[in-house]
XYZ file of C-alpha atoms in Angstrom:
472
model
C 43.557 42.321 -173.003
C 45.677 44.779 -175.022
C 44.363 45.718 -178.388
C 46.615 47.055 -181.159
C 45.927 48.084 -184.697
C 48.612 48.361 -187.385
C 47.386 51.091 -189.691
C 48.480 52.208 -193.146
C 50.901 49.353 -194.165
C 50.960 46.733 -196.742
C 50.347 43.165 -195.545
C 52.585 40.716 -197.082
C 52.062 37.066 -197.164
C 53.615 34.157 -199.108
C 51.013 34.763 -201.858
C 50.075 38.326 -201.957
C 50.787 42.029 -200.944
C 47.736 43.974 -200.062
C 46.986 47.378 -198.579
C 45.365 46.379 -195.162
C 45.361 46.978 -191.458
C 46.009 44.315 -188.884
C 44.120 44.210 -185.592
C 45.698 42.314 -182.694
C 43.775 41.347 -179.486
C 46.194 40.136 -176.780
C 48.636 37.799 -178.382
C 46.578 36.836 -181.495
C 45.706 38.458 -184.881
C 41.878 38.902 -184.831
C 41.317 40.946 -188.109
C 42.838 42.017 -191.343
C 41.069 44.513 -193.597
C 40.806 48.250 -194.295
C 39.459 50.705 -191.751
C 39.156 48.213 -189.000
C 37.474 49.376 -185.648
C 40.351 50.621 -183.619
C 38.161 51.595 -180.555
C 40.165 51.254 -177.426
C 43.177 50.188 -179.468
C 46.830 51.375 -179.583
C 47.416 52.535 -183.104
C 50.813 51.752 -184.831
C 51.291 53.917 -187.910
C 52.851 51.724 -190.497
C 52.345 54.126 -193.395
C 55.092 53.400 -196.036
C 55.970 50.018 -194.497
C 55.354 46.503 -195.154
C 53.825 44.287 -192.401
C 55.634 40.886 -192.493
C 55.067 37.743 -190.337
C 57.878 37.357 -187.770
C 60.713 35.451 -189.113
C 61.153 31.840 -188.296
C 64.743 30.308 -188.227
C 64.654 26.744 -187.944
C 68.345 26.303 -187.490
C 70.008 27.822 -184.547
C 72.725 26.666 -182.064
C 72.494 28.795 -178.973
C 74.461 27.818 -175.882
C 75.852 24.854 -177.743
C 78.755 22.727 -176.792
C 80.963 21.450 -179.508
C 81.342 17.676 -179.758
C 84.638 17.593 -177.729
C 82.819 19.275 -174.857
C 85.671 21.820 -174.535
C 84.133 24.732 -176.419
C 80.823 26.457 -176.334
C 79.273 29.017 -178.647
C 79.606 32.608 -177.610
C 75.835 33.133 -177.673
C 73.626 31.805 -174.902
C 69.820 31.603 -175.246
C 69.287 35.154 -174.095
C 71.972 36.843 -176.375
C 71.420 34.816 -179.286
C 67.498 35.233 -179.205
C 67.660 38.869 -178.582
C 69.881 39.207 -181.687
C 67.212 37.242 -183.543
C 64.432 39.676 -182.360
C 66.459 42.675 -183.316
C 66.654 41.271 -186.866
C 63.026 40.461 -187.250
C 63.094 36.699 -186.201
C 60.522 35.966 -183.563
C 60.723 32.102 -183.544
C 63.746 29.711 -183.610
C 64.138 25.990 -183.521
C 67.487 25.066 -181.649
C 68.895 21.534 -181.183
C 69.405 18.950 -178.291
C 72.470 16.738 -178.194
C 72.306 14.074 -175.467
C 75.666 13.561 -173.605
C 76.876 9.904 -173.508
C 75.483 9.520 -169.950
C 72.048 11.029 -170.548
C 69.089 9.675 -172.446
C 67.738 11.819 -175.251
C 64.451 12.460 -173.421
C 66.196 13.610 -170.307
C 68.503 15.835 -172.323
C 65.498 17.276 -174.208
C 63.543 18.213 -171.032
C 66.638 19.833 -169.350
C 67.327 21.912 -172.369
C 63.822 23.023 -172.878
C 63.762 24.041 -169.214
C 67.015 25.829 -169.550
C 65.881 27.689 -172.725
C 62.604 28.575 -171.045
C 64.415 30.483 -168.394
C 66.515 32.605 -170.738
C 65.256 32.835 -174.275
C 63.508 35.853 -175.691
C 62.063 34.308 -178.919
C 59.484 31.625 -179.044
C 61.141 28.295 -179.650
C 61.124 24.651 -180.555
C 63.903 21.983 -180.252
C 65.237 19.329 -182.578
C 66.605 16.242 -180.762
C 69.676 14.822 -182.438
C 70.363 11.189 -183.104
C 74.119 10.901 -182.795
C 76.527 7.898 -182.800
C 76.164 7.979 -178.990
C 72.476 8.170 -178.991
C 71.057 6.126 -181.900
C 70.217 2.607 -180.491
C 66.566 1.222 -180.546
C 65.793 2.780 -177.187
C 66.943 6.204 -178.326
C 64.826 5.966 -181.417
C 61.878 4.981 -179.385
C 62.349 8.064 -177.191
C 62.446 10.166 -180.229
C 59.070 8.943 -181.117
C 57.859 9.625 -177.591
C 59.132 13.109 -177.664
C 57.251 13.673 -180.902
C 53.995 12.425 -179.590
C 54.142 13.813 -176.072
C 56.294 17.013 -176.450
C 55.686 18.120 -179.987
C 59.421 17.569 -181.018
C 58.438 16.439 -184.488
C 61.746 16.809 -186.259
C 64.970 14.752 -185.629
C 68.408 15.461 -186.891
C 70.867 12.841 -188.248
C 74.477 13.454 -188.978
C 76.012 11.635 -191.938
C 79.601 12.894 -191.132
C 81.963 13.626 -188.250
C 83.346 11.486 -185.581
C 81.083 11.078 -182.551
C 78.112 12.235 -184.465
C 77.912 10.278 -187.684
C 75.498 7.492 -187.857
C 75.404 4.421 -190.352
C 72.775 3.591 -192.974
C 71.077 1.186 -190.621
C 70.505 3.943 -188.047
C 69.204 6.273 -190.735
C 66.886 3.688 -192.124
C 65.541 2.782 -188.556
C 65.143 6.546 -187.734
C 63.328 7.361 -190.897
C 60.918 4.479 -190.545
C 60.256 5.559 -186.916
C 59.675 9.055 -188.023
C 57.168 7.882 -190.663
C 55.317 5.892 -187.987
C 54.593 9.022 -185.812
C 54.532 11.783 -188.519
C 57.945 13.353 -187.633
C 60.412 15.021 -190.174
C 63.935 13.405 -190.264
C 66.590 15.984 -191.000
C 70.083 15.175 -192.300
C 73.371 16.942 -192.288
C 74.163 15.586 -195.678
C 77.949 15.161 -196.215
C 79.647 11.768 -196.939
C 81.753 11.457 -193.723
C 84.314 9.155 -195.345
C 84.817 11.387 -198.281
C 85.279 14.507 -195.876
C 87.619 12.639 -193.633
C 89.690 11.527 -196.642
C 89.884 15.023 -198.035
C 90.913 16.630 -194.716
C 93.555 13.896 -194.253
C 95.014 14.695 -197.623
C 95.176 18.356 -196.822
C 96.831 17.599 -193.448
C 99.481 15.306 -195.115
C 100.263 18.165 -197.558
C 100.609 20.672 -194.715
C 97.611 22.709 -196.007
C 96.008 23.540 -192.831
C 95.511 27.382 -192.957
C 91.880 28.112 -192.598
C 91.523 29.245 -196.129
C 92.033 25.574 -197.124
C 89.035 24.315 -194.964
C 86.620 24.607 -198.025
C 88.727 21.997 -199.808
C 88.189 19.490 -197.023
C 84.391 19.301 -197.818
C 83.940 18.519 -201.563
C 80.635 19.426 -203.051
C 80.341 15.797 -204.293
C 80.135 14.598 -200.709
C 76.924 16.633 -200.221
C 75.423 15.358 -203.417
C 76.318 11.659 -202.731
C 74.872 12.002 -199.020
C 71.555 13.641 -200.251
C 71.067 10.857 -202.875
C 71.722 8.154 -200.343
C 69.471 9.585 -197.626
C 66.737 10.126 -200.232
C 67.047 6.489 -201.228
C 66.857 5.274 -197.558
C 63.817 7.668 -196.860
C 61.923 6.424 -199.852
C 62.466 2.840 -198.800
C 61.286 3.848 -195.285
C 58.328 5.705 -196.518
C 59.315 8.912 -194.770
C 59.750 12.540 -195.457
C 63.242 14.081 -195.712
C 64.583 17.431 -194.899
C 68.197 18.463 -195.931
C 69.781 21.129 -193.772
C 72.317 23.851 -194.826
C 72.763 22.921 -198.596
C 75.829 24.732 -199.854
C 77.108 23.194 -203.038
C 76.259 23.213 -206.693
C 76.389 19.421 -206.859
C 73.894 19.321 -204.059
C 71.475 21.461 -205.944
C 71.755 19.342 -208.951
C 70.898 16.298 -206.988
C 67.900 17.835 -205.368
C 66.677 18.780 -208.773
C 66.933 15.248 -210.026
C 65.261 13.984 -206.889
C 62.447 16.460 -207.176
C 61.855 15.494 -210.874
C 61.574 11.898 -209.802
C 58.884 12.739 -207.287
C 60.927 12.342 -204.084
C 59.437 13.729 -200.899
C 62.343 15.957 -200.023
C 62.606 19.547 -198.743
C 65.842 21.517 -198.222
C 67.242 24.651 -196.610
C 70.037 26.907 -197.430
C 71.744 29.785 -195.459
C 72.489 33.346 -196.137
C 76.290 32.744 -195.916
C 76.191 30.577 -198.881
C 74.980 33.544 -201.116
C 76.274 36.459 -199.000
C 79.856 35.426 -198.198
C 82.575 33.816 -200.176
C 85.692 31.807 -199.199
C 87.803 33.300 -201.985
C 87.038 36.956 -201.055
C 90.358 38.888 -200.858
C 89.772 39.864 -197.242
C 89.173 36.436 -196.017
C 92.680 35.717 -194.530
C 94.185 35.335 -191.106
C 91.875 35.431 -188.139
C 88.848 36.173 -190.342
C 89.503 33.048 -192.396
C 89.161 31.110 -189.101
C 85.944 33.029 -188.578
C 84.667 31.701 -191.951
C 85.108 27.956 -190.849
C 81.711 26.294 -190.775
C 80.458 22.941 -192.261
C 79.455 22.566 -194.918
C 81.765 25.293 -195.860
C 81.134 28.864 -197.237
C 82.296 28.166 -200.845
C 83.886 30.237 -203.560
C 81.767 33.066 -205.013
C 81.283 31.154 -208.285
C 79.086 28.591 -206.349
C 76.564 31.171 -205.251
C 74.796 31.152 -208.656
C 73.832 27.453 -208.015
C 72.360 28.265 -204.617
C 70.328 31.032 -206.261
C 69.290 28.579 -208.879
C 68.198 26.068 -206.341
C 65.931 28.742 -204.644
C 64.468 29.873 -208.030
C 63.693 26.259 -208.986
C 62.128 25.704 -205.600
C 64.382 22.845 -204.444
C 65.682 25.051 -201.601
C 62.527 26.122 -199.849
C 63.541 27.651 -196.513
C 66.366 30.022 -195.359
C 67.880 29.081 -191.949
C 71.245 30.429 -190.558
C 72.834 27.459 -188.729
C 73.772 30.272 -186.263
C 76.752 28.998 -184.129
C 78.576 32.202 -182.961
C 82.228 32.284 -181.757
C 84.613 35.064 -181.314
C 87.950 35.548 -182.900
C 89.541 36.739 -179.548
C 89.144 34.975 -176.101
C 86.945 37.034 -173.708
C 87.606 36.149 -170.074
C 83.890 35.126 -169.571
C 83.539 32.727 -172.406
C 84.809 29.142 -173.045
C 87.488 28.543 -175.713
C 86.615 30.363 -178.859
C 88.275 30.514 -182.527
C 91.522 31.527 -181.031
C 93.521 29.131 -183.351
C 93.963 31.071 -186.473
C 96.458 28.866 -188.443
C 94.867 25.279 -188.362
C 91.327 24.786 -189.598
C 91.333 21.319 -188.033
C 91.359 22.957 -184.621
C 88.865 25.619 -185.316
C 85.442 25.189 -183.960
C 82.790 25.095 -186.787
C 80.168 27.835 -187.009
C 79.312 31.374 -187.987
C 76.885 33.937 -186.555
C 74.064 35.385 -188.586
C 70.687 35.035 -186.817
C 70.294 38.887 -186.668
C 71.453 39.560 -190.283
C 69.357 36.888 -191.997
C 66.250 38.926 -192.991
C 68.312 41.990 -194.093
C 70.858 39.922 -196.161
C 68.136 37.969 -197.930
C 65.922 40.976 -198.655
C 68.986 42.950 -199.990
C 70.534 40.128 -202.059
C 67.071 38.607 -203.159
C 64.397 41.265 -203.218
C 66.422 44.361 -203.843
C 68.655 42.761 -206.517
C 65.642 41.408 -208.335
C 66.023 37.609 -207.657
C 62.575 37.206 -206.154
C 59.759 39.385 -204.859
C 58.626 40.254 -201.391
C 55.999 37.442 -201.235
C 58.710 34.822 -201.981
C 60.929 36.393 -199.278
C 58.283 36.035 -196.761
C 57.693 32.378 -197.756
C 61.577 31.567 -197.599
C 62.215 33.197 -194.157
C 58.856 32.650 -192.423
C 55.822 30.905 -193.986
C 57.608 27.767 -195.429
C 59.755 27.002 -192.333
C 56.794 27.357 -190.080
C 54.685 24.972 -192.297
C 57.266 22.430 -192.760
C 58.178 22.212 -189.031
C 54.706 22.164 -187.665
C 54.535 25.635 -186.260
C 50.911 26.132 -186.802
C 50.444 29.450 -185.226
C 53.565 31.029 -186.798
C 54.689 32.156 -190.153
C 51.751 34.140 -191.646
C 49.524 37.092 -190.914
C 46.048 35.804 -190.676
C 43.164 35.723 -188.008
C 44.014 33.222 -185.280
C 47.716 33.320 -185.806
C 50.121 34.630 -183.274
C 50.761 38.343 -183.454
C 54.355 38.086 -184.591
C 54.680 41.103 -186.843
C 57.573 42.930 -188.272
C 57.068 46.518 -189.518
C 59.517 46.540 -192.245
C 60.795 49.819 -193.544
C 61.791 49.233 -197.208
C 63.397 52.767 -197.473
C 65.586 52.558 -194.493
C 69.361 51.784 -195.060
C 72.023 50.253 -192.931
C 75.604 49.037 -193.196
C 75.936 45.751 -191.393
C 78.762 45.675 -188.800
C 79.421 43.235 -185.897
C 79.932 46.337 -183.739
C 76.211 47.156 -183.955
C 74.787 43.758 -183.810
C 73.661 41.838 -180.633
C 75.315 38.457 -181.041
C 78.355 38.145 -178.671
C 80.383 37.323 -181.664
C 82.980 39.967 -182.572
C 82.808 39.688 -186.275
C 80.184 39.137 -189.099
C 80.647 37.387 -192.420
C 78.606 40.302 -193.913
C 80.702 43.041 -192.436
C 80.350 46.191 -194.563
C 77.295 44.947 -196.636
C 74.956 47.912 -197.331
C 71.417 47.022 -197.075
C 68.117 48.892 -197.876
C 65.106 47.435 -195.986
C 65.267 46.941 -192.175
C 62.945 45.938 -189.467
C 61.603 49.271 -187.917
C 59.571 47.397 -185.143
C 59.322 43.680 -184.206
C 56.274 42.445 -182.189
C 56.203 38.947 -180.597
C 52.717 37.712 -179.679
C 51.440 41.313 -179.673
C 54.182 42.774 -177.545
C 56.791 45.213 -178.864
C 60.170 43.495 -178.394
C 62.593 45.483 -180.744
C 62.455 48.964 -182.208
C 64.973 50.390 -184.848
C 67.314 47.481 -184.222
C 67.428 47.553 -180.543
C 65.607 45.359 -177.835
C 62.778 46.743 -175.931
C 62.246 45.821 -172.273
C 63.553 42.739 -170.227
C 63.128 39.938 -172.573
C 65.140 37.023 -171.117
C 62.738 34.188 -170.294
C 59.686 35.728 -172.204
C 59.892 33.269 -175.036
C 57.504 30.173 -174.928
C 58.138 26.645 -176.011
C 56.140 25.597 -179.158
C 54.458 22.194 -179.103
C 54.689 21.494 -182.854
C 52.232 19.388 -184.904
C 52.824 16.234 -186.876
C 54.371 16.660 -190.403
C 52.198 16.229 -193.422
C 53.230 15.547 -196.969
C 54.171 18.735 -198.838
C 51.883 19.490 -201.738
C 53.595 19.071 -204.858
């Protein structure tokens, strides 16, 4: 088997940064320490660089059809995962939505097979319980997927026609999750409040994409989080809240944490790195900013940073759902409606930018140190979602290693990224600190921001372990 030693760098974990070498044999890390025996090994000179565990993004939507079935994201499994690798993310967890005529289990197996043919990162899948797939038989299939296929996290929607489930389904799903050690995830917005807010905007003729943010009041997030938490507590289950965006939601999470609630939560780079009220966000670009929950005003960003600082926002995902502002001939309908947010498909790209944006805005600007950065983008998501071989640099772990150059600079631009999207919500952001090399299970897969070799179909499905209660 191929042996590789990473020499001269600083190994960064979620708890410490130490000068050490990393020895890899085949796909696994076998040693960490100074002056490791490199006989017969390829030597990677990491002098002046940090050695980070490969990023783990537990919230992507590759090759995803929107609920109407008429529109699909621009990124398929190959393009989206190559973008992830070029940005330092080596593992993703995507989603499975069952069509009305397909069982959750069959949809899961088909999507896993499709991803295995095309994906370049290692990957897992979250099955989704939607309005069309939330009866007792579907909940039983979720349990079977957790026990047999390692799909130990399930997503429930609390908003949107065709997706939203009622409290009865949430309660049944949470109890079923507790029985098998699975983690229920919620898209936490009160669907009735959102529908009412959007209806008011439409009645007033306020449908320009700049108005989208006003259709998703922060109070709707807070209410949904508190309701889901009460149901989870009653059911005896864990709870994970995806893509937290609002100050009110952070306040709710703080209160629940202080009450001893078993709840963890994610936020996304767009909620601290982009702003709905930025002067350039007009016209077509405003349509490009449409996602749910929304990118909010700049003043809201401090609340998200506060949630990270207080530890109630423990992971950083992307909710990567890439579309284009134009209409390429080889893609399904994209964000080509620029004057009516109710007709714009929801989602923004960002899987490639995630580590660079959070390092620049978090580490470089003094909000947290490099060890906390590693925890947010890699270690905590791997731990929370049962990815036992991912998320840290230690003997026995997969050799997912990012050689991070803290001195290198770059200006982020969609024209140089690998998503098929034609824009970035971080366009023009200057960052210092970029991935020089990215290794996935001991193989070099990206170098200086470009993919290395034929990568489609080289990612492997991750059978995830059951979820244990987070230490408090």
